[in-house]
Amino acid sequence: MNDRENNCKAATIPTPQLLSPQNAADLLHSVDAFLFDCDGVIWKGDKLIDGVPQTLEMLRSKGKKLVFVTNNSTKSRRQYAKKFQTLGIEVSEEEIFSSSFAAAMFLKVNDFPREKKVYVVGEEGILEELELAGFTGLGGPVGAVVVGLDQYINYYKLQYATLCIRENPGCLFIATNRDAVGHMTDLQEWPGAGCMVAAVCGSTQKEPIVVGKPSTLMMEFLLKKFHTNTSRMCMVGDRLDTDILFGQNAGCRTLLVFSGVTTQSSLQDPTNDIQPDYYTSKISDLLNLLGA
C-alpha cells in the first residue's frame, strides 16, 4: 500500500473520542438504549467489574433501556438472568440476547424441519434454547450442526460434527460466534468458541453461518422486541471485531471499554481499521464523568 492509499484509508476511518464529561453527556442524551456485552464489560468470569451495578442503576433511573448482548453460548437466557441475580443485579430474561438464543431463533425463522435433529458442539445453554424453540439436540437424522464454546470438546465431537456436515445433504453449519478467546476467570483469557469453530472449518472445508456478533441477526430480534431505532442505541463492548463491528453494522453508536480483551495500544495500532465512536477504561467511567 502506497502513501496515497494510506492517507485515503486514514481519512475514511473516524478518530474515536476519549470519553469526557461533555461527550458522555451528549451520548446519554442522544441514545435511548444501551447494549452491553457481558464478558469483559459487566464481569470477568464470575467477578463483577468495579462500578457496574451503580452505573446500570444510574442509566435505568434516567429512563434508558438496557440490553445485554453476549456471544458466550454456554448459558441460556434463563441461566444468564440467574447469574446476574447471583451477582446482585436484577436483569430479566427479556433483556438478554445470547448467541445460544440466536442459534435457536435462526433455525426457527428459517423453518428448520422439526423432524430433523440438531447436533451441538457446545454446552447446556445451546441445548436449552433449542428445546425452548421446539428443536431436539439429540438423535438423528441431523440437519444442522451448531458449534459454540465447549469446555469439554473432544475428538469424537469434532468427528461427528464433521461427518454430519460432510455426509448429510443440506446440513447447516452454524457457529454461535468466532471469538478467539474469552474470560472464563477474572485473571486469564481462555480459548473461545472460535477455536472449536476453526477446527470444524478445517475438517469440513466449509464456512459457517455465524449468528452471534458481529452478525446483526440478534439485532433483528432485538428491534422486534424494543422498537428503538438503531441510531438511538449505543453498543458497549470490549472487542473491536465483534462488539464494535456489530454496533457499526447495525448503525448504533459505539463505546469501547478496556476492561476486557482490547487494550489502548491495540485500538491505536495502525493496522486496526475498526474504530469506535468513543473509548474509555470501564463502563463506570460514565457514572463518574456524568457526576451522577
GROMACS .gro file of C-alpha atoms in nm:
model
  292
    1MET     CA    1   0.000   0.000   0.000
    2ASN     CA    2   0.150   0.338  -0.102
    3ASP     CA    3   0.140   0.665   0.094
    4ARG     CA    4  -0.157   0.796  -0.100
    5GLU     CA    5  -0.360   0.483  -0.026
    6ASN     CA    6  -0.259   0.504   0.341
    7ASN     CA    7  -0.373   0.866   0.358
    8CYS     CA    8  -0.705   0.782   0.191
    9LYS     CA    9  -0.762   0.495   0.435
   10ALA     CA   10  -0.685   0.718   0.733
   11ALA     CA   11  -0.925   0.981   0.602
   12THR     CA   12  -1.214   0.736   0.581
   13ILE     CA   13  -1.174   0.595   0.935
   14PRO     CA   14  -1.313   0.832   1.201
   15THR     CA   15  -1.097   0.905   1.503
   16PRO     CA   16  -1.252   0.773   1.826
   17GLN     CA   17  -1.304   1.016   2.113
   18LEU     CA   18  -1.188   0.954   2.467
   19LEU     CA   19  -1.498   0.971   2.685
   20SER     CA   20  -1.520   1.308   2.864
   21PRO     CA   21  -1.782   1.489   3.074
   22GLN     CA   22  -1.907   1.675   2.765
   23ASN     CA   23  -1.931   1.388   2.515
   24ALA     CA   24  -2.059   1.149   2.785
   25ALA     CA   25  -2.349   1.388   2.845
   26ASP     CA   26  -2.405   1.420   2.469
   27LEU     CA   27  -2.404   1.040   2.434
   28LEU     CA   28  -2.652   0.996   2.719
   29HIS     CA   29  -2.895   1.245   2.563
   30SER     CA   30  -2.862   1.104   2.213
   31VAL     CA   31  -2.949   0.739   2.287
   32ASP     CA   32  -3.249   0.561   2.434
   33ALA     CA   33  -3.091   0.218   2.480
   34PHE     CA   34  -2.751   0.086   2.584
   35LEU     CA   35  -2.650  -0.258   2.459
   36PHE     CA   36  -2.386  -0.421   2.676
   37ASP     CA   37  -2.158  -0.711   2.608
   38CYS     CA   38  -2.109  -0.915   2.927
   39ASP     CA   39  -1.766  -1.084   2.941
   40GLY     CA   40  -1.505  -0.814   2.991
   41VAL     CA   41  -1.767  -0.539   3.029
   42ILE     CA   42  -2.002  -0.644   3.310
   43TRP     CA   43  -1.788  -0.920   3.458
   44LYS     CA   44  -1.475  -1.128   3.416
   45GLY     CA   45  -1.552  -1.492   3.489
   46ASP     CA   46  -1.773  -1.475   3.797
   47LYS     CA   47  -1.636  -1.145   3.928
   48LEU     CA   48  -1.817  -0.815   3.868
   49ILE     CA   49  -1.613  -0.529   3.725
   50ASP     CA   50  -1.598  -0.232   3.965
   51GLY     CA   51  -1.886   0.014   3.950
   52VAL     CA   52  -2.112  -0.187   3.721
   53PRO     CA   53  -2.424  -0.210   3.945
   54GLN     CA   54  -2.420   0.163   4.020
   55THR     CA   55  -2.374   0.252   3.652
   56LEU     CA   56  -2.661   0.032   3.538
   57GLU     CA   57  -2.882   0.171   3.812
   58MET     CA   58  -2.799   0.528   3.704
   59LEU     CA   59  -2.887   0.453   3.341
   60ARG     CA   60  -3.217   0.291   3.439
   61SER     CA   61  -3.301   0.592   3.660
   62LYS     CA   62  -3.262   0.813   3.354
   63GLY     CA   63  -3.510   0.602   3.159
   64LYS     CA   64  -3.260   0.419   2.939
   65LYS     CA   65  -3.337   0.070   2.814
   66LEU     CA   66  -3.065  -0.181   2.896
   67VAL     CA   67  -2.997  -0.488   2.683
   68PHE     CA   68  -2.724  -0.748   2.732
   69VAL     CA   69  -2.591  -0.899   2.411
   70THR     CA   70  -2.342  -1.180   2.467
   71ASN     CA   71  -2.159  -1.417   2.235
   72ASN     CA   72  -2.097  -1.665   2.517
   73SER     CA   73  -2.322  -1.960   2.433
   74THR     CA   74  -2.255  -2.172   2.743
   75LYS     CA   75  -2.567  -2.036   2.914
   76SER     CA   76  -2.929  -1.979   2.812
   77ARG     CA   77  -3.109  -1.651   2.878
   78ARG     CA   78  -3.260  -1.805   3.191
   79GLN     CA   79  -2.918  -1.906   3.318
   80TYR     CA   80  -2.776  -1.562   3.244
   81ALA     CA   81  -3.061  -1.395   3.435
   82LYS     CA   82  -2.974  -1.620   3.729
   83LYS     CA   83  -2.605  -1.524   3.705
   84PHE     CA   84  -2.696  -1.154   3.711
   85GLN     CA   85  -2.915  -1.214   4.016
   86THR     CA   86  -2.634  -1.404   4.192
   87LEU     CA   87  -2.408  -1.106   4.132
   88GLY     CA   88  -2.668  -0.870   4.278
   89ILE     CA   89  -2.807  -0.721   3.955
   90GLU     CA   90  -3.172  -0.759   3.855
   91VAL     CA   91  -3.196  -0.833   3.482
   92SER     CA   92  -3.490  -1.005   3.317
   93GLU     CA   93  -3.462  -1.280   3.055
   94GLU     CA   94  -3.626  -1.043   2.803
   95GLU     CA   95  -3.328  -0.807   2.837
   96ILE     CA   96  -3.076  -1.079   2.745
   97PHE     CA   97  -2.982  -1.178   2.390
   98SER     CA   98  -2.725  -1.458   2.377
   99SER     CA   99  -2.569  -1.636   2.080
  100SER     CA  100  -2.729  -1.961   2.206
  101PHE     CA  101  -3.070  -1.791   2.168
  102ALA     CA  102  -2.967  -1.654   1.826
  103ALA     CA  103  -2.880  -2.005   1.703
  104ALA     CA  104  -3.223  -2.137   1.805
  105MET     CA  105  -3.401  -1.837   1.653
  106PHE     CA  106  -3.209  -1.871   1.327
  107LEU     CA  107  -3.342  -2.223   1.288
  108LYS     CA  108  -3.693  -2.115   1.386
  109VAL     CA  109  -3.727  -1.820   1.146
  110ASN     CA  110  -3.581  -2.029   0.863
  111ASP     CA  111  -3.841  -2.303   0.917
  112PHE     CA  112  -3.592  -2.574   1.006
  113PRO     CA  113  -3.785  -2.905   0.983
  114ARG     CA  114  -3.899  -3.025   1.326
  115GLU     CA  115  -3.839  -3.387   1.234
  116LYS     CA  116  -3.469  -3.320   1.183
  117LYS     CA  117  -3.228  -3.305   1.475
  118VAL     CA  118  -2.952  -3.064   1.570
  119TYR     CA  119  -2.608  -3.184   1.672
  120VAL     CA  120  -2.444  -2.948   1.919
  121VAL     CA  121  -2.075  -2.898   1.984
  122GLY     CA  122  -2.130  -2.677   2.284
  123GLU     CA  123  -2.285  -2.666   2.628
  124GLU     CA  124  -2.617  -2.653   2.811
  125GLY     CA  125  -2.706  -2.300   2.701
  126ILE     CA  126  -2.746  -2.401   2.337
  127LEU     CA  127  -2.938  -2.719   2.421
  128GLU     CA  128  -3.182  -2.530   2.647
  129GLU     CA  129  -3.250  -2.259   2.390
  130LEU     CA  130  -3.303  -2.520   2.116
  131GLU     CA  131  -3.551  -2.703   2.338
  132LEU     CA  132  -3.740  -2.379   2.412
  133ALA     CA  133  -3.765  -2.318   2.037
  134GLY     CA  134  -3.901  -2.670   1.983
  135PHE     CA  135  -3.592  -2.842   1.845
  136THR     CA  136  -3.422  -3.162   1.957
  137GLY     CA  137  -3.049  -3.162   2.014
  138LEU     CA  138  -3.004  -3.540   2.016
  139GLY     CA  139  -3.059  -3.829   1.781
  140GLY     CA  140  -3.095  -3.819   1.403
  141PRO     CA  141  -3.122  -3.756   1.117
  142VAL     CA  142  -2.909  -3.448   1.177
  143GLY     CA  143  -3.000  -3.146   0.965
  144ALA     CA  144  -2.788  -2.885   1.143
  145VAL     CA  145  -2.469  -2.869   1.345
  146VAL     CA  146  -2.435  -2.582   1.593
  147VAL     CA  147  -2.085  -2.509   1.722
  148GLY     CA  148  -2.024  -2.289   2.025
  149LEU     CA  149  -1.792  -2.270   2.323
  150ASP     CA  150  -1.740  -2.619   2.462
  151GLN     CA  151  -1.512  -2.668   2.762
  152TYR     CA  152  -1.548  -3.044   2.712
  153ILE     CA  153  -1.456  -3.056   2.343
  154ASN     CA  154  -1.310  -3.387   2.227
  155TYR     CA  155  -1.211  -3.570   1.911
  156TYR     CA  156  -1.538  -3.765   1.891
  157LYS     CA  157  -1.747  -3.447   1.892
  158LEU     CA  158  -1.536  -3.300   1.613
  159GLN     CA  159  -1.559  -3.622   1.412
  160TYR     CA  160  -1.938  -3.649   1.444
  161ALA     CA  161  -1.988  -3.281   1.357
  162THR     CA  162  -1.761  -3.328   1.054
  163LEU     CA  163  -1.948  -3.641   0.947
  164CYS     CA  164  -2.288  -3.471   0.968
  165ILE     CA  165  -2.181  -3.164   0.771
  166ARG     CA  166  -1.996  -3.358   0.502
  167GLU     CA  167  -2.230  -3.655   0.460
  168ASN     CA  168  -2.583  -3.523   0.528
  169PRO     CA  169  -2.717  -3.337   0.222
  170GLY     CA  170  -2.809  -2.978   0.308
  171CYS     CA  171  -2.684  -3.000   0.667
  172LEU     CA  172  -2.643  -2.650   0.810
  173PHE     CA  173  -2.319  -2.548   0.980
  174ILE     CA  174  -2.399  -2.277   1.236
  175ALA     CA  175  -2.147  -2.103   1.462
  176THR     CA  176  -2.262  -1.910   1.767
  177ASN     CA  177  -1.956  -1.683   1.729
  178ARG     CA  178  -1.589  -1.680   1.634
  179ASP     CA  179  -1.437  -1.518   1.945
  180ALA     CA  180  -1.080  -1.642   1.969
  181VAL     CA  181  -1.056  -1.605   2.346
  182GLY     CA  182  -1.278  -1.524   2.643
  183HIS     CA  183  -1.264  -1.459   3.016
  184MET     CA  184  -1.352  -1.785   3.189
  185THR     CA  185  -1.195  -1.635   3.502
  186ASP     CA  186  -1.112  -1.278   3.603
  187LEU     CA  187  -0.738  -1.343   3.571
  188GLN     CA  188  -0.685  -1.515   3.236
  189GLU     CA  189  -0.812  -1.534   2.880
  190TRP     CA  190  -0.911  -1.885   2.772
  191PRO     CA  191  -0.969  -2.033   2.424
  192GLY     CA  192  -1.305  -1.918   2.288
  193ALA     CA  193  -1.570  -2.066   2.059
  194GLY     CA  194  -1.367  -1.955   1.759
  195CYS     CA  195  -1.120  -2.234   1.832
  196MET     CA  196  -1.394  -2.500   1.812
  197VAL     CA  197  -1.540  -2.340   1.500
  198ALA     CA  198  -1.198  -2.326   1.333
  199ALA     CA  199  -1.147  -2.698   1.395
  200VAL     CA  200  -1.475  -2.785   1.221
  201CYS     CA  201  -1.398  -2.542   0.939
  202GLY     CA  202  -1.067  -2.718   0.891
  203SER     CA  203  -1.210  -3.069   0.883
  204THR     CA  204  -1.511  -2.986   0.663
  205GLN     CA  205  -1.353  -2.717   0.443
  206LYS     CA  206  -1.675  -2.519   0.489
  207GLU     CA  207  -1.754  -2.180   0.638
  208PRO     CA  208  -2.034  -2.150   0.897
  209ILE     CA  209  -2.335  -1.924   0.927
  210VAL     CA  210  -2.235  -1.702   1.221
  211VAL     CA  211  -2.533  -1.593   1.433
  212GLY     CA  212  -2.355  -1.405   1.712
  213LYS     CA  213  -2.179  -1.069   1.695
  214PRO     CA  214  -2.079  -0.913   1.458
  215SER     CA  215  -2.370  -1.068   1.267
  216THR     CA  216  -2.677  -0.847   1.301
  217LEU     CA  217  -2.914  -1.143   1.341
  218MET     CA  218  -2.956  -1.072   1.715
  219MET     CA  219  -3.029  -0.708   1.633
  220GLU     CA  220  -3.326  -0.815   1.420
  221PHE     CA  221  -3.485  -0.988   1.720
  222LEU     CA  222  -3.389  -0.703   1.950
  223LEU     CA  223  -3.560  -0.446   1.725
  224LYS     CA  224  -3.881  -0.650   1.722
  225LYS     CA  225  -3.873  -0.657   2.100
  226PHE     CA  226  -3.781  -0.299   2.187
  227HIS     CA  227  -3.892  -0.090   1.884
  228THR     CA  228  -3.599   0.151   1.916
  229ASN     CA  229  -3.418   0.291   1.613
  230THR     CA  230  -3.058   0.171   1.599
  231SER     CA  231  -2.938   0.531   1.565
  232ARG     CA  232  -3.072   0.580   1.921
  233MET     CA  233  -2.871   0.285   2.057
  234CYS     CA  234  -2.516   0.259   2.188
  235MET     CA  235  -2.327  -0.071   2.177
  236VAL     CA  236  -2.078  -0.102   2.463
  237GLY     CA  237  -1.816  -0.373   2.437
  238ASP     CA  238  -1.455  -0.476   2.488
  239ARG     CA  239  -1.391  -0.631   2.145
  240LEU     CA  240  -1.338  -0.445   1.822
  241ASP     CA  241  -1.408  -0.731   1.581
  242THR     CA  242  -1.733  -0.844   1.747
  243ASP     CA  243  -1.893  -0.581   1.974
  244ILE     CA  244  -1.788  -0.262   1.797
  245LEU     CA  245  -1.828  -0.408   1.449
  246PHE     CA  246  -2.173  -0.538   1.548
  247GLY     CA  247  -2.275  -0.189   1.659
  248GLN     CA  248  -2.138  -0.032   1.342
  249ASN     CA  249  -2.305  -0.290   1.117
  250ALA     CA  250  -2.639  -0.214   1.284
  251GLY     CA  251  -2.599   0.165   1.276
  252CYS     CA  252  -2.551   0.216   1.652
  253ARG     CA  253  -2.322   0.449   1.842
  254THR     CA  254  -2.028   0.251   1.981
  255LEU     CA  255  -1.830   0.269   2.306
  256LEU     CA  256  -1.518   0.056   2.358
  257VAL     CA  257  -1.401  -0.027   2.709
  258PHE     CA  258  -1.053  -0.150   2.806
  259SER     CA  259  -1.176  -0.371   3.093
  260GLY     CA  260  -1.169  -0.684   2.879
  261VAL     CA  261  -0.980  -0.805   2.572
  262THR     CA  262  -0.886  -0.488   2.383
  263THR     CA  263  -0.608  -0.257   2.501
  264GLN     CA  264  -0.548   0.105   2.407
  265SER     CA  265  -0.237   0.005   2.214
  266SER     CA  266  -0.434  -0.245   2.002
  267LEU     CA  267  -0.701   0.019   1.936
  268GLN     CA  268  -0.436   0.263   1.817
  269ASP     CA  269  -0.240   0.005   1.618
  270PRO     CA  270  -0.201   0.136   1.259
  271THR     CA  271  -0.329  -0.197   1.122
  272ASN     CA  272  -0.659  -0.170   1.311
  273ASP     CA  273  -0.939  -0.040   1.089
  274ILE     CA  274  -1.230  -0.081   1.335
  275GLN     CA  275  -1.270   0.241   1.530
  276PRO     CA  276  -1.543   0.305   1.792
  277ASP     CA  277  -1.712   0.642   1.837
  278TYR     CA  278  -1.587   0.660   2.196
  279TYR     CA  279  -1.349   0.471   2.424
  280THR     CA  280  -1.286   0.458   2.798
  281SER     CA  281  -1.141   0.233   3.070
  282LYS     CA  282  -1.464   0.078   3.204
  283ILE     CA  283  -1.835   0.147   3.199
  284SER     CA  284  -1.837   0.306   3.546
  285ASP     CA  285  -1.650   0.599   3.385
  286LEU     CA  286  -1.993   0.701   3.257
  287LEU     CA  287  -2.110   0.734   3.615
  288ASN     CA  288  -1.805   0.933   3.723
  289LEU     CA  289  -1.798   1.163   3.421
  290LEU     CA  290  -2.166   1.246   3.449
  291GLY     CA  291  -2.130   1.318   3.819
  292ALA     CA  292  -2.435   1.101   3.884
   0.00000   0.00000   0.00000
